[in-house]
PDB file of C-alpha atoms in Angstrom:
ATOM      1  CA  UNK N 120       9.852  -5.520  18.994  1.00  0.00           C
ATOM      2  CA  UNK N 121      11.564  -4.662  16.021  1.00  0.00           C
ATOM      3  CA  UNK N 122      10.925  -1.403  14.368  1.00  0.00           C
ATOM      4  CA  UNK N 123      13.483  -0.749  11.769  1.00  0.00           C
ATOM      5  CA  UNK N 124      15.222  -3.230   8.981  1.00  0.00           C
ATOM      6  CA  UNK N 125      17.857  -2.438   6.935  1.00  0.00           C
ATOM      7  CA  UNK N 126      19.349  -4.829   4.034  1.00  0.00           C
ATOM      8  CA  UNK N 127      18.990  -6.463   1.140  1.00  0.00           C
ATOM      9  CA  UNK N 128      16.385  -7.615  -1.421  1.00  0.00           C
ATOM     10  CA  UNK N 129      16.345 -11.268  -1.795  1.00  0.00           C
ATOM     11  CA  UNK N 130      13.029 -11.884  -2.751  1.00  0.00           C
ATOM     12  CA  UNK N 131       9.870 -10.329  -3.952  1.00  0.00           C
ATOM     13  CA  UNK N 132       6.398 -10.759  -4.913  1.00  0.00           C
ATOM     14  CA  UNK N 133       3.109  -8.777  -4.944  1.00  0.00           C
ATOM     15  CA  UNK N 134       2.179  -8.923  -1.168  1.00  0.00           C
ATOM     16  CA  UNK N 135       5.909  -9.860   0.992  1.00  0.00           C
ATOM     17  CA  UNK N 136       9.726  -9.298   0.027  1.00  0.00           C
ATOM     18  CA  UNK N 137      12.276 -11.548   2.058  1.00  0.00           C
ATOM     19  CA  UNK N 138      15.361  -9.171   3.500  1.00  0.00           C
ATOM     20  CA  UNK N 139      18.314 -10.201   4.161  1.00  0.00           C
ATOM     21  CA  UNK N 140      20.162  -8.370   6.880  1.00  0.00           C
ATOM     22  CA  UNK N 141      23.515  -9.619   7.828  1.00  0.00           C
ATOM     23  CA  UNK N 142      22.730 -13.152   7.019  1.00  0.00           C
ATOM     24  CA  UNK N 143      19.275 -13.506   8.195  1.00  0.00           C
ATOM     25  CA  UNK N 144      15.979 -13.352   5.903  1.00  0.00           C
ATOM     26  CA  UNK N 145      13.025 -11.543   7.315  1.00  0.00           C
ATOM     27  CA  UNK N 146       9.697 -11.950   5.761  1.00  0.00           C
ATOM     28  CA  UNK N 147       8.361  -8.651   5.752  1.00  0.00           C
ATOM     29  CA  UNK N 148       4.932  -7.757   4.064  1.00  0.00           C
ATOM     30  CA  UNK N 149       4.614  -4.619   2.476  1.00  0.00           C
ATOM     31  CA  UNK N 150       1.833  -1.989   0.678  1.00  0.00           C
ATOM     32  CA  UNK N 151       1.550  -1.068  -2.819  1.00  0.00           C
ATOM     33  CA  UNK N 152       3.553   2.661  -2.312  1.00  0.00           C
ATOM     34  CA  UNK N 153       6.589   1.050  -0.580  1.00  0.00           C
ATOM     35  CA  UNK N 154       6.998  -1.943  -2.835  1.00  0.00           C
ATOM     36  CA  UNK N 155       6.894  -0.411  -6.173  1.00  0.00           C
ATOM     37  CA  UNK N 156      10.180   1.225  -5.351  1.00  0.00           C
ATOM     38  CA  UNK N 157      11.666  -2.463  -4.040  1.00  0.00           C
ATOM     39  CA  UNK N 158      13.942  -4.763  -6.904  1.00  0.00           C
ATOM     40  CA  UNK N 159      15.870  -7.971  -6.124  1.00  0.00           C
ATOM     41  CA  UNK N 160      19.336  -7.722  -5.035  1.00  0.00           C
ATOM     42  CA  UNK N 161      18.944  -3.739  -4.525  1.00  0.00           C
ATOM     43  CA  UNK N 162      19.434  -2.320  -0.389  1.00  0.00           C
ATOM     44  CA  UNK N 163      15.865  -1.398   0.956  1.00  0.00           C
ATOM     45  CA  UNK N 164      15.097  -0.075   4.559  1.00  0.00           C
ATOM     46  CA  UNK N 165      11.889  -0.464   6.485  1.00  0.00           C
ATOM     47  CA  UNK N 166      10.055   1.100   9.327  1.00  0.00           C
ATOM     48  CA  UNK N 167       8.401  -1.583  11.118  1.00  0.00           C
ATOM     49  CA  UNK N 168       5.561  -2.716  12.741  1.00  0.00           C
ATOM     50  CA  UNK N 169       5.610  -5.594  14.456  1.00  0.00           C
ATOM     51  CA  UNK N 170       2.027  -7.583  14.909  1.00  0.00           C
ATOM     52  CA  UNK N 171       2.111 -10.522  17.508  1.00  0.00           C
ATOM     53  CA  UNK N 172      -0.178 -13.053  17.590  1.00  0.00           C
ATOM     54  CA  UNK N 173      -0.568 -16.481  19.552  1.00  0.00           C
ATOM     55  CA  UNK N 174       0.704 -18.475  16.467  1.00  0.00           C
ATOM     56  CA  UNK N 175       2.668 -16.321  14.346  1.00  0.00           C
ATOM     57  CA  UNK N 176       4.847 -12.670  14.455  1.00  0.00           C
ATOM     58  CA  UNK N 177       4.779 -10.748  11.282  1.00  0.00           C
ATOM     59  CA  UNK N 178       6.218  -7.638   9.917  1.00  0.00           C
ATOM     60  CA  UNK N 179       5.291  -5.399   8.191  1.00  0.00           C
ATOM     61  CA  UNK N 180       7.563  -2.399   6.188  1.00  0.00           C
ATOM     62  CA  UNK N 181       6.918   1.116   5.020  1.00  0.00           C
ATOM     63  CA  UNK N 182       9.089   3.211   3.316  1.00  0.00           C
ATOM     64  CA  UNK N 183       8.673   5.954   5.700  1.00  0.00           C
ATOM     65  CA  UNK N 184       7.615   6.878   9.746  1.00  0.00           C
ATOM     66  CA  UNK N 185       4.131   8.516   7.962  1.00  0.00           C
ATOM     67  CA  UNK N 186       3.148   5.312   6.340  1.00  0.00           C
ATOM     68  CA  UNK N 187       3.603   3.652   9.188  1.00  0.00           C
ATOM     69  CA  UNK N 188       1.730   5.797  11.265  1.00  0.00           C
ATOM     70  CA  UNK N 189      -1.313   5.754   9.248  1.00  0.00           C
ATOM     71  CA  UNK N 190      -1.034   1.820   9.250  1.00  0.00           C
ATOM     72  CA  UNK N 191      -0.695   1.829  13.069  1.00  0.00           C
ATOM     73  CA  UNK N 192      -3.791   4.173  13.288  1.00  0.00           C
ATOM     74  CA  UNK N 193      -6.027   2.473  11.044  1.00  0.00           C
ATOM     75  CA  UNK N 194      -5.406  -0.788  13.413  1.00  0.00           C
ATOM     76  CA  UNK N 195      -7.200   1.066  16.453  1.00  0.00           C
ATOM     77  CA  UNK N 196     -10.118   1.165  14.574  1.00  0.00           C
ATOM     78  CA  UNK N 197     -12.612  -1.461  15.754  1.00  0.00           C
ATOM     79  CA  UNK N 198     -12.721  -4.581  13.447  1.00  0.00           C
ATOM     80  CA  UNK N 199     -10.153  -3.290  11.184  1.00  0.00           C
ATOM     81  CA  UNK N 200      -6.936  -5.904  11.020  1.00  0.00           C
ATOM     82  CA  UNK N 201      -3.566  -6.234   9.643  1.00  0.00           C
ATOM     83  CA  UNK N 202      -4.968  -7.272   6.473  1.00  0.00           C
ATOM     84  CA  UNK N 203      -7.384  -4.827   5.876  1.00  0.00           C
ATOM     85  CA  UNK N 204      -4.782  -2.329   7.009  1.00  0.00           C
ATOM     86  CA  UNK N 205      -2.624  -2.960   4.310  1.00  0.00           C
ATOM     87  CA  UNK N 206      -5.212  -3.126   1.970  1.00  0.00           C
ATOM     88  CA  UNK N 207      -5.861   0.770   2.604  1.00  0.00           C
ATOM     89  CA  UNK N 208      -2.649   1.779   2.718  1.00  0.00           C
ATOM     90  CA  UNK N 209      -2.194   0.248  -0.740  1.00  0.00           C
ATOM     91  CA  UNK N 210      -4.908   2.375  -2.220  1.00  0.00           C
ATOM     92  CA  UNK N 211      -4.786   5.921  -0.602  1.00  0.00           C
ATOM     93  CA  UNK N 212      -1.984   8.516   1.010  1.00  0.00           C
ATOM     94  CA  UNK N 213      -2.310   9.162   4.275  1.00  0.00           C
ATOM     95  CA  UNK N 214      -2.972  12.732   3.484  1.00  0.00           C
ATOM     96  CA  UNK N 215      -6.226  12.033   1.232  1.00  0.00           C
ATOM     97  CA  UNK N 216      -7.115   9.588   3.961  1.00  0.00           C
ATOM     98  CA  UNK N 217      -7.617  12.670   7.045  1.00  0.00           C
ATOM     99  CA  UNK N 218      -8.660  14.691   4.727  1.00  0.00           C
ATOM    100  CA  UNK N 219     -11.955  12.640   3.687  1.00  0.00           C
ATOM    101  CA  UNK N 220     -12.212  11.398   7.087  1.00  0.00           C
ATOM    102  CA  UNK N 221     -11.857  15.120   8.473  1.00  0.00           C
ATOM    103  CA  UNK N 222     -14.734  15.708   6.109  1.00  0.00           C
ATOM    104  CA  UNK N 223     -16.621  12.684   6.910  1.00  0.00           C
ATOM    105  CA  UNK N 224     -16.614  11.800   3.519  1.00  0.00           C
ATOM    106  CA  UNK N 225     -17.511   7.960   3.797  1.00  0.00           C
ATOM    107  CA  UNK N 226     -17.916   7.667   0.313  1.00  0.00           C
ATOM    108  CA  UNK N 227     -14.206   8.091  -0.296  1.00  0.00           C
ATOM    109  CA  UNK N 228     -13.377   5.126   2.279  1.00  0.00           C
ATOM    110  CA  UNK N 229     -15.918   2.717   0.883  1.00  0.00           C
ATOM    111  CA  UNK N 230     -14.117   2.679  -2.300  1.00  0.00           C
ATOM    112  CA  UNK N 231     -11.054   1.230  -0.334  1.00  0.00           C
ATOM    113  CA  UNK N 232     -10.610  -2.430  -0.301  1.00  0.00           C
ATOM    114  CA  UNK N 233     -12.325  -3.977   2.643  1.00  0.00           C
ATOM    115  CA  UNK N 234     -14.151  -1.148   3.487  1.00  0.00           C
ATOM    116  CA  UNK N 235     -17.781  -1.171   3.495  1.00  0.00           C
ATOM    117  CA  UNK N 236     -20.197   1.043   4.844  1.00  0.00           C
ATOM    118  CA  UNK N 237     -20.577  -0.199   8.612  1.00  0.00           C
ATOM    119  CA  UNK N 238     -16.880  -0.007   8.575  1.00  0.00           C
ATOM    120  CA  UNK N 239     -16.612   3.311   7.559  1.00  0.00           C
ATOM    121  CA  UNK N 240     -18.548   4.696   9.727  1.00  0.00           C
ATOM    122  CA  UNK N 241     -16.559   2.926  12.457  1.00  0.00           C
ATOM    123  CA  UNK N 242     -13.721   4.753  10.698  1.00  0.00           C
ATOM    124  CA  UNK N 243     -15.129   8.141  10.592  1.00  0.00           C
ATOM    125  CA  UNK N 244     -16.601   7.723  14.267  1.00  0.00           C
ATOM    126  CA  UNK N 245     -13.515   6.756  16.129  1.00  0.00           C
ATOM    127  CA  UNK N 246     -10.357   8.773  13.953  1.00  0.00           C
ATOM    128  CA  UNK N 247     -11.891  12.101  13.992  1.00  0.00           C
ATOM    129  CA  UNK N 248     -10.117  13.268  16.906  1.00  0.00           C
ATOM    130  CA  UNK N 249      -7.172  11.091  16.024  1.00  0.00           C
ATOM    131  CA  UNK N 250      -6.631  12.635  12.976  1.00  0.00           C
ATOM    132  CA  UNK N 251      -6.244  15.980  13.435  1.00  0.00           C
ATOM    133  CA  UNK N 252      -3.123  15.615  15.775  1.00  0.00           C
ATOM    134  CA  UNK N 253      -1.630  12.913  13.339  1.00  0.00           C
ATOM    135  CA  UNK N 254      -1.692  14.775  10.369  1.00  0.00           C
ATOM    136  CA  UNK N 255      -0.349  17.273  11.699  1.00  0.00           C
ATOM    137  CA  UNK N 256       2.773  15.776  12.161  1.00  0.00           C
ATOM    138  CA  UNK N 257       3.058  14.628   8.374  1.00  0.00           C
ATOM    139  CA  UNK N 258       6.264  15.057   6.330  1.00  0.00           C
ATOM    140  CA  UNK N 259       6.129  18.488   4.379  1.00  0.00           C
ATOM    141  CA  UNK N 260       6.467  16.681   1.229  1.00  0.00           C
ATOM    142  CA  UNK N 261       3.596  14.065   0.911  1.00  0.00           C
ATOM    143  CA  UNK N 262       5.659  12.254  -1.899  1.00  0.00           C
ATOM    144  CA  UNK N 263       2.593   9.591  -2.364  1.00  0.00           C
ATOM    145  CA  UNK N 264       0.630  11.416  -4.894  1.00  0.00           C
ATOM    146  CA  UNK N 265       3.263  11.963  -6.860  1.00  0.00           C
ATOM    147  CA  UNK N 266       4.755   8.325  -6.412  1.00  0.00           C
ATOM    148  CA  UNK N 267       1.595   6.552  -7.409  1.00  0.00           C
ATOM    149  CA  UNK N 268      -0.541   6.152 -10.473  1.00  0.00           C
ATOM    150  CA  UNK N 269      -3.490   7.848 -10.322  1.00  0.00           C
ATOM    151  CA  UNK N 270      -5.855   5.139  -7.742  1.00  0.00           C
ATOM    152  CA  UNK N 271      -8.808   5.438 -10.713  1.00  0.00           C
ATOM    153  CA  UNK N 272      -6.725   4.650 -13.561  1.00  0.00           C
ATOM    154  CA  UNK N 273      -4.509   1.937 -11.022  1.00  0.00           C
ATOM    155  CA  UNK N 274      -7.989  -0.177 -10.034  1.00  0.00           C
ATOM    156  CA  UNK N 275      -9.661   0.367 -13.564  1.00  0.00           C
ATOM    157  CA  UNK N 276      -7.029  -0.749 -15.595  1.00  0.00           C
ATOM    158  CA  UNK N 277      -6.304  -3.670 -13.216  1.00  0.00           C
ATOM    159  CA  UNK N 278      -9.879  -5.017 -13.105  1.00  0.00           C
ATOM    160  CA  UNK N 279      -9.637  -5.297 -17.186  1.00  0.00           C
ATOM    161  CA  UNK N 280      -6.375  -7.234 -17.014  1.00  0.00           C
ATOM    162  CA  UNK N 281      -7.786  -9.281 -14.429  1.00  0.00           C
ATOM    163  CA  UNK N 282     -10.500 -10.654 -16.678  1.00  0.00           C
ATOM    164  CA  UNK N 283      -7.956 -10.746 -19.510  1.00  0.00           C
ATOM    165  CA  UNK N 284      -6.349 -13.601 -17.219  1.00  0.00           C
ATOM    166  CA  UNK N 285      -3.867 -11.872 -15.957  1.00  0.00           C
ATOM    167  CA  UNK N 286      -2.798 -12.604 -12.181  1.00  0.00           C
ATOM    168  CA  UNK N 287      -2.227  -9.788  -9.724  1.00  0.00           C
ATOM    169  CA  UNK N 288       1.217 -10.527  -9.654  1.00  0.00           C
ATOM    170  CA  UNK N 289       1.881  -9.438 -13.292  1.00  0.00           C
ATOM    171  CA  UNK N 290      -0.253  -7.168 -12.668  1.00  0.00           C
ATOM    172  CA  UNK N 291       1.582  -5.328 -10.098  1.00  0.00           C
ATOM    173  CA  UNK N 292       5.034  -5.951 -11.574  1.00  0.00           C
ATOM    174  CA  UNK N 293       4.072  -4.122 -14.728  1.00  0.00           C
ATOM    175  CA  UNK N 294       2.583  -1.145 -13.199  1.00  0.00           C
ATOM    176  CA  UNK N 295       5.846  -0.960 -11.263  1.00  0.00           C
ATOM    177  CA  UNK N 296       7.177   0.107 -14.291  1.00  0.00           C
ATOM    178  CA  UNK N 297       4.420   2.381 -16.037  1.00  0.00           C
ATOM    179  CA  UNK N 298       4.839   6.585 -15.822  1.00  0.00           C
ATOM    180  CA  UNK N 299       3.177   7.277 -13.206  1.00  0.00           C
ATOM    181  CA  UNK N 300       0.879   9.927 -15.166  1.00  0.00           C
ATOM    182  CA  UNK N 301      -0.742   7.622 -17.557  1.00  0.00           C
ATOM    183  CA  UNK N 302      -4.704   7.282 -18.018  1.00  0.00           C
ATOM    184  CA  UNK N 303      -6.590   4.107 -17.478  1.00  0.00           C
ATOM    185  CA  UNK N 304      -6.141   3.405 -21.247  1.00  0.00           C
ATOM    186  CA  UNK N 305      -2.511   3.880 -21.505  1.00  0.00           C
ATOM    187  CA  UNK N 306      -2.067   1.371 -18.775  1.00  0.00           C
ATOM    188  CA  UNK N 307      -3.768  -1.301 -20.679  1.00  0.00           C
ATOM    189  CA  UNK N 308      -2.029  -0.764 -23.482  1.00  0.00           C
ATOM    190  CA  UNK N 309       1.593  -0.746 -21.741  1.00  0.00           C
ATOM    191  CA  UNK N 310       0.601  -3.804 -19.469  1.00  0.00           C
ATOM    192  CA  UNK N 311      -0.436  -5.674 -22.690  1.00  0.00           C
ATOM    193  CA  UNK N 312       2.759  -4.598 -24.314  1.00  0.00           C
ATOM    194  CA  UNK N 313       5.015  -5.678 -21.553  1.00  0.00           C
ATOM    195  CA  UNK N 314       3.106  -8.746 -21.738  1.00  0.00           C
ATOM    196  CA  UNK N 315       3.543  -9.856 -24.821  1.00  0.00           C
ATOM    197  CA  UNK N 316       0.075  -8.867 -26.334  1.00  0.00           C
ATOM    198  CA  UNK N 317       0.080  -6.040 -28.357  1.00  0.00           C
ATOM    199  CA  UNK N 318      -2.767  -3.840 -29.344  1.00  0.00           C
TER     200      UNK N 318
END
């Protein structure tokens, strides 16, 4: 199993990045937190998790052994896949996450992508115990917060460029390049700008 890639940037888009190490490409799919700090042609690394399946053996990279942790938990959860996995770890630290699910705060997880109520409840029901032990072992500096546009402002301003036309793929390379402290408004207006539509 591999569990570690180091190289280079060959390709990228809004869901996989293909790395070259020493010759060979690996498709590796990634989350919103680790790919916003990938760019073409630049050395990335990548803790790994390798998912096997009858007709097919993906990977999937995080930026760090936390993020990887939490995306390795949330597949013990009943129902929950790789997919839907990602998903969550594209929308929410892993320190917000135990936190609502250490208050059994279910409306917090049903605003994550492919999380509806049934499934949070699954959530809430079977990491409880989990939790406590894993975040205990979290990195001292929880850099996601401060990495990450605010997730209200992120999913607000994206569902108004998405009925603008836009593709998630713009989308997501413009907010790569936003401050990370602007309001919902201030997104639009930058994404438009970088777009060539000014307002």
């Amino acid at each position: 199993m591999i569990g570690y890639l180091s190289g280079k940037v060959k390709f990228l888009n809004s869901e996989e990045c293909i790395l070259d190490v020493g010759g060979v490409g690996y498709k590796v799919f990634t989350d919103a937190f680790t790919r916003q700090n990938l760019q073409v042609d630049a050395a990335a690394e990548f803790f790994v998790h390798t998912a096997v399946r009858e007709d097919a053996i993906n990977l999937y990279g995080f930026k760090n052994r936390d993020t990887l942790e939490f995306f390795e938990l949330l597949l013990t959860v009943s129902g929950l896949g790789t997919k839907s996995a990602l998903s969550v770890v594209s929308k929410i630290s892993p320190a917000e996450f135990f936190a609502a699910v250490s208050a059994q705060d279910s409306a917090t997880l049903t605003k994550l992508p492919g999380i509806g109520k049934k499934s949070a409840q699954r959530i809430l029901l079977e990491l409880k115990d989990k939790v406590k032990s894993v975040s205990q072992n979290l990195s001292p500096a929880d850099d996601f917060k401060s990495a990450q546009i605010p997730s209200n402002a992120f999913d607000e301003a994206e569902d108004a460029l998405s009925a603008l036309g836009y593709t998630a793929a713009e989308i997501s390379a413009v907010f790569k390049r936003a401050p990370k402290n602007f309001s919902t408004e201030q997104l639009i207006k930058f994404a438009l700008k970088e777009l060539n539509r000014f307002v």
